Short mmCIF file of C-alpha atoms in Angstrom, two decimals:
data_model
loop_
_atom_site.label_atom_id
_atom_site.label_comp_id
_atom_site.label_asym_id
_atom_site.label_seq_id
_atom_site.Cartn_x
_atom_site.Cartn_y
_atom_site.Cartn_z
CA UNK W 965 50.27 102.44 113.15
CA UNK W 966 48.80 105.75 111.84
CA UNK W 967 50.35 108.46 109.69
CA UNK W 968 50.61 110.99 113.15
CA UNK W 969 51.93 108.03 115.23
CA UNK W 970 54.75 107.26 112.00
CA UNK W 971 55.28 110.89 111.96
CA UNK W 972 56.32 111.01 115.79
CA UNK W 973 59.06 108.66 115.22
CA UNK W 974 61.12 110.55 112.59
CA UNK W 975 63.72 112.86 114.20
CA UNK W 976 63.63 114.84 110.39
CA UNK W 977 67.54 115.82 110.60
CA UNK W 978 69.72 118.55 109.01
CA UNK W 979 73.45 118.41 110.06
CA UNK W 980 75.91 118.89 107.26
CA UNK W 981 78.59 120.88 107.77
CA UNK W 982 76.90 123.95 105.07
CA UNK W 983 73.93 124.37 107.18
CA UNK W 984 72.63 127.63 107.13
CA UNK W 985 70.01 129.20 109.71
CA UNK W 986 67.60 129.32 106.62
CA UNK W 987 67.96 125.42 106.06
CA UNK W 988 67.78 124.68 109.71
CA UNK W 989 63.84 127.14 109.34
CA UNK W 990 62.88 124.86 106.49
CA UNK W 991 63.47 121.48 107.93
CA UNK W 992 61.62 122.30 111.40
CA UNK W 993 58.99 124.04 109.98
CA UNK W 994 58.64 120.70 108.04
CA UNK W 995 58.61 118.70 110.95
CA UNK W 996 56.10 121.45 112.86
CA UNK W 997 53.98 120.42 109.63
CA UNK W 998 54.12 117.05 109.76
CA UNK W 999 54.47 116.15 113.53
CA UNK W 1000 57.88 114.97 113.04
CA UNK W 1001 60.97 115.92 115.63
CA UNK W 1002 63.73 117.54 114.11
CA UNK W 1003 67.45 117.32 114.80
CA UNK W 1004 69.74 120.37 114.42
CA UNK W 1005 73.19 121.77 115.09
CA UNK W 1006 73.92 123.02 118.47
CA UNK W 1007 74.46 126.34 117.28
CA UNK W 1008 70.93 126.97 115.79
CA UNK W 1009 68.74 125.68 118.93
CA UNK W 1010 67.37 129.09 119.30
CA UNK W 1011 66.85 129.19 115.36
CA UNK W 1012 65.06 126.00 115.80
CA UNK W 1013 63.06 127.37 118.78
CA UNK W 1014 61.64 130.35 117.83
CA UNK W 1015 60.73 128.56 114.39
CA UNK W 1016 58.95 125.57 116.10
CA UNK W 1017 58.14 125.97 119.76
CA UNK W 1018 56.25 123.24 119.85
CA UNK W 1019 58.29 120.37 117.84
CA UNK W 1020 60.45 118.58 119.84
CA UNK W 1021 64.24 119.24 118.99
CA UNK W 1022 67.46 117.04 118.93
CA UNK W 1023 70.88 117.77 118.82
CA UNK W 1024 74.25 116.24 118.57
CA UNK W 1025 76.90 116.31 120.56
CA UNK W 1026 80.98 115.39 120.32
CA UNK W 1027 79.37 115.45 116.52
CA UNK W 1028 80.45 113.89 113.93
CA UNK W 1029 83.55 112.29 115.45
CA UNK W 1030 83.13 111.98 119.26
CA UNK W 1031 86.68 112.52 119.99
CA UNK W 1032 86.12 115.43 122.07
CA UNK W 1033 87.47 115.67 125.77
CA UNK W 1034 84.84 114.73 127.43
CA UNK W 1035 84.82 117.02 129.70
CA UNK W 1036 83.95 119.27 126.69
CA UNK W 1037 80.78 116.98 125.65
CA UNK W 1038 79.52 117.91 129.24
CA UNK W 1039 79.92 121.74 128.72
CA UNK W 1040 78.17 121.22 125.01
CA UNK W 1041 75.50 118.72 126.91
CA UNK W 1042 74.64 121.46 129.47
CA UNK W 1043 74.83 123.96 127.06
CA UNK W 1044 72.72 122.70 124.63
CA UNK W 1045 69.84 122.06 127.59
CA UNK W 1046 70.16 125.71 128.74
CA UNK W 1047 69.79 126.35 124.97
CA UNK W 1048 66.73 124.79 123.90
CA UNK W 1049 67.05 120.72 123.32
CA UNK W 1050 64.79 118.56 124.55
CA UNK W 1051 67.09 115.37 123.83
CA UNK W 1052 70.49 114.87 122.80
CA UNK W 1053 73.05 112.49 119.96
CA UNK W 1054 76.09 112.03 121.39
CA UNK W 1055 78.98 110.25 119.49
CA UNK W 1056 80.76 107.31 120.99
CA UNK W 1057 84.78 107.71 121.26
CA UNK W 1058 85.09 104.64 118.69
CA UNK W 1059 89.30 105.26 118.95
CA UNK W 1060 88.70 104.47 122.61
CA UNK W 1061 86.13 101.73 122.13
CA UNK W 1062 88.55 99.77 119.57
CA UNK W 1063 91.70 100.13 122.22
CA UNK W 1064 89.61 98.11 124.92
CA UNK W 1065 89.15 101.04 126.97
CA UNK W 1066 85.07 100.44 127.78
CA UNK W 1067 85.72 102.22 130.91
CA UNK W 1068 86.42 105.42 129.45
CA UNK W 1069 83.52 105.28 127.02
CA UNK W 1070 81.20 104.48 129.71
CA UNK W 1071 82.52 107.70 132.09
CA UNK W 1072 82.37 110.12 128.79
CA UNK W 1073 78.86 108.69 128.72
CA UNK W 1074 77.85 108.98 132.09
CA UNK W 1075 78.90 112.04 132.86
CA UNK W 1076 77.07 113.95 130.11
CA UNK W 1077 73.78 111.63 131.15
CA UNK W 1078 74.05 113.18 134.61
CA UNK W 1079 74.64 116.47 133.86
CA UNK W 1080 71.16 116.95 131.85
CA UNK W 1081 67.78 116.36 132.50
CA UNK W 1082 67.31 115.07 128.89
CA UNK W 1083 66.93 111.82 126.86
CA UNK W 1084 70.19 110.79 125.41
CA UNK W 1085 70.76 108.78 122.43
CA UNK W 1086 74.52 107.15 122.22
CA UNK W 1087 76.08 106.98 118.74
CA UNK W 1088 77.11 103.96 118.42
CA UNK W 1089 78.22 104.50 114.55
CA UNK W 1090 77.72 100.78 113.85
CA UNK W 1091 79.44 101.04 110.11
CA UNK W 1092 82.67 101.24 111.61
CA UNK W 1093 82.33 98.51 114.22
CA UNK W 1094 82.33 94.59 114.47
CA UNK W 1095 79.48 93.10 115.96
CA UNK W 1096 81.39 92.22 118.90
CA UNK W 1097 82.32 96.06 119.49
CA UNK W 1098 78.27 97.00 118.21
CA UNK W 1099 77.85 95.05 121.46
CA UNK W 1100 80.54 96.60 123.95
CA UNK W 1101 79.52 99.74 122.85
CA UNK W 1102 75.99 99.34 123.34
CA UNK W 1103 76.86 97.34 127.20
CA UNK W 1104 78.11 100.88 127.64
CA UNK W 1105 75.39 102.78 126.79
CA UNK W 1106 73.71 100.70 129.55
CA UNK W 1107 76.41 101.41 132.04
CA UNK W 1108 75.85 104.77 131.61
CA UNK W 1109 72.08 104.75 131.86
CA UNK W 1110 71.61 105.94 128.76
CA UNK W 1111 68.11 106.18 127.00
CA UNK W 1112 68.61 104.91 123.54
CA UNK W 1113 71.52 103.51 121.20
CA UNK W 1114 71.96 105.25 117.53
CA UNK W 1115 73.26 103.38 114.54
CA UNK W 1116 75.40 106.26 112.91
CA UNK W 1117 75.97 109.87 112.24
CA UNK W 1118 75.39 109.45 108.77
CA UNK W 1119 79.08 110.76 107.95
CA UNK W 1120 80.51 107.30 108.09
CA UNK W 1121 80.58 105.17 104.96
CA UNK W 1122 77.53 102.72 105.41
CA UNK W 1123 74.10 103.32 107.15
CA UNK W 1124 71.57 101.59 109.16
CA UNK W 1125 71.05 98.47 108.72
CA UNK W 1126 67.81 95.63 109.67
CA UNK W 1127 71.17 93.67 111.12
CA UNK W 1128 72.53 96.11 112.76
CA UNK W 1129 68.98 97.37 114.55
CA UNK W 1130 67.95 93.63 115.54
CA UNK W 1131 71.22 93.42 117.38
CA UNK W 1132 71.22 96.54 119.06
CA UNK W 1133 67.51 96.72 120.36
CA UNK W 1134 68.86 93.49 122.59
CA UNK W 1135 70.32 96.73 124.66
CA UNK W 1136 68.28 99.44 124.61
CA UNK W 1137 65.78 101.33 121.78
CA UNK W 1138 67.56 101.93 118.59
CA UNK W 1139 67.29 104.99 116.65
CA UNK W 1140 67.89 103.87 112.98
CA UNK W 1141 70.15 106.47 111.38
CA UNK W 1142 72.53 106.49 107.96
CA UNK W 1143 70.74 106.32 104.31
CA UNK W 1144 66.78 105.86 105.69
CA UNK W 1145 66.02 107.44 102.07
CA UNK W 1146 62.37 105.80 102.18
CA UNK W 1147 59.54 104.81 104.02
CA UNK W 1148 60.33 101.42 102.80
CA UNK W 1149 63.45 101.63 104.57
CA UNK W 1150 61.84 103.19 107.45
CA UNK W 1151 59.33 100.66 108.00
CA UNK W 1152 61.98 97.68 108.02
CA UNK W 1153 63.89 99.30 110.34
CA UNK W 1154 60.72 99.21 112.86
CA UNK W 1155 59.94 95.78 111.80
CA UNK W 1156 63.54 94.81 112.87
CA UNK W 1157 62.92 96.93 116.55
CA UNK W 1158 63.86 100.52 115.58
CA UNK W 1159 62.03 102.90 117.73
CA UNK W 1160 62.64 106.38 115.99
CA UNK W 1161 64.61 106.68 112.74
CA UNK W 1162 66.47 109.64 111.24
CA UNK W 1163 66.70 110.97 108.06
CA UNK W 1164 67.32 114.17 105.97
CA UNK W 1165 64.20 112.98 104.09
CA UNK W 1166 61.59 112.99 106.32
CA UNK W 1167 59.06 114.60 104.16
CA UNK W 1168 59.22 112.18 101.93
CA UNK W 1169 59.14 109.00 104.90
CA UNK W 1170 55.70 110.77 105.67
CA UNK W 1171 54.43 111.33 102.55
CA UNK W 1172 55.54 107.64 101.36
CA UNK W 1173 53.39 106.43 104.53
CA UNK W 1174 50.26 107.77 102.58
CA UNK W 1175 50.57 106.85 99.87
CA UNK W 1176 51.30 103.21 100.61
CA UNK W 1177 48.57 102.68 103.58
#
């Protein structure tokens, strides 16, 4: 793999809950820079946009929690389409998930799947569940014809793990997210079958490829 082809699987992320429109410029003009994607909030798409036309952009939705109605994720789903996005995060309802009620996290799922045209990435956030749930909640992803399965939000204590990404690319390609802080890091999580990985630190993923290739 080449630096550009290493570069195309970073989704270089900025999501905290101080974001401001400045930060949100920085971190996709990065990624314009370094052919990375870039993930954003849903409220600075058209920030995003008019920075970077050209880099592909993420967001998140039912974010960081995924206990929205999910009638609401559809809204923010469709929403987020109309306002730039060219794929989209959305958070599991873990509550749900843990009560047995697979049926409901599949028909959240689904429903926001079918009501855009765009790649979407279910949060799985893996730190929180048994391997048992990893693997309900990934079966639902499925269900719902999902396009990927992502490990966390990065808000939940605990990140990606090699584990974590071997079980989950059984299902569907994994998007490593949660404490990628190197391209060490990064690189075992696409030896273990991770497909794109974010991280706040993408720079540094890229500039760590070149200097250890």
């Amino acid at each position: 793999m080449d630096r550009a082809a290493f570069a195309a699987k970073i989704d270089h992320t900025i999501l905290g809950p101080e974001t401001t429109p400045r930060d949100v410029e920085r971190v996709v003009g990065e990624a314009d820079e370094y052919g990375m994607n870039a993930c954003v909030p849903p409220c600075y798409l058209d920030t995003a946009s008019e920075t970077a036309p050209e880099t592909t952009l993420a967001t998140v939705i039912g974010f960081p929690h995924g206990q929205h109605a999910p009638a609401t994720k559809r809204i923010e789903a469709v929403r987020a389409w109309e306002d730039g996005a060219d794929e989209l995060d959305v958070v599991i309802n873990v509550g749900r998930l843990r009560a047995d009620e697979d049926d409901a996290v599949t028909s959240e799922l689904a429903e926001v799947v079918a009501a855009v045209p765009l790649p979407v990435k279910v949060i799985i956030e893996a730190p929180l569940l048994s391997d048992d749930e990893k693997r309900r909640a990934c079966g639902c992803a499925v269900d719902a014809d999902a396009d990927f399965v992502k490990t966390s939000t990065g808000f939940a204590e605990g990140g990606a793990t090699v584990a974590d990404v071997e079980l989950m690319s059984e299902f569907l390609p994994v998007k490593a997210s949660g404490g990628v802080g190197s391209y060490e890091a990064a690189k075992a999580m696409l030896e273990a079958g991770a497909e794109r990985i974010g991280a706040s630190s993408g720079v540094a993923l890229v500039e760590g490829f070149e200097d250890g290739e």
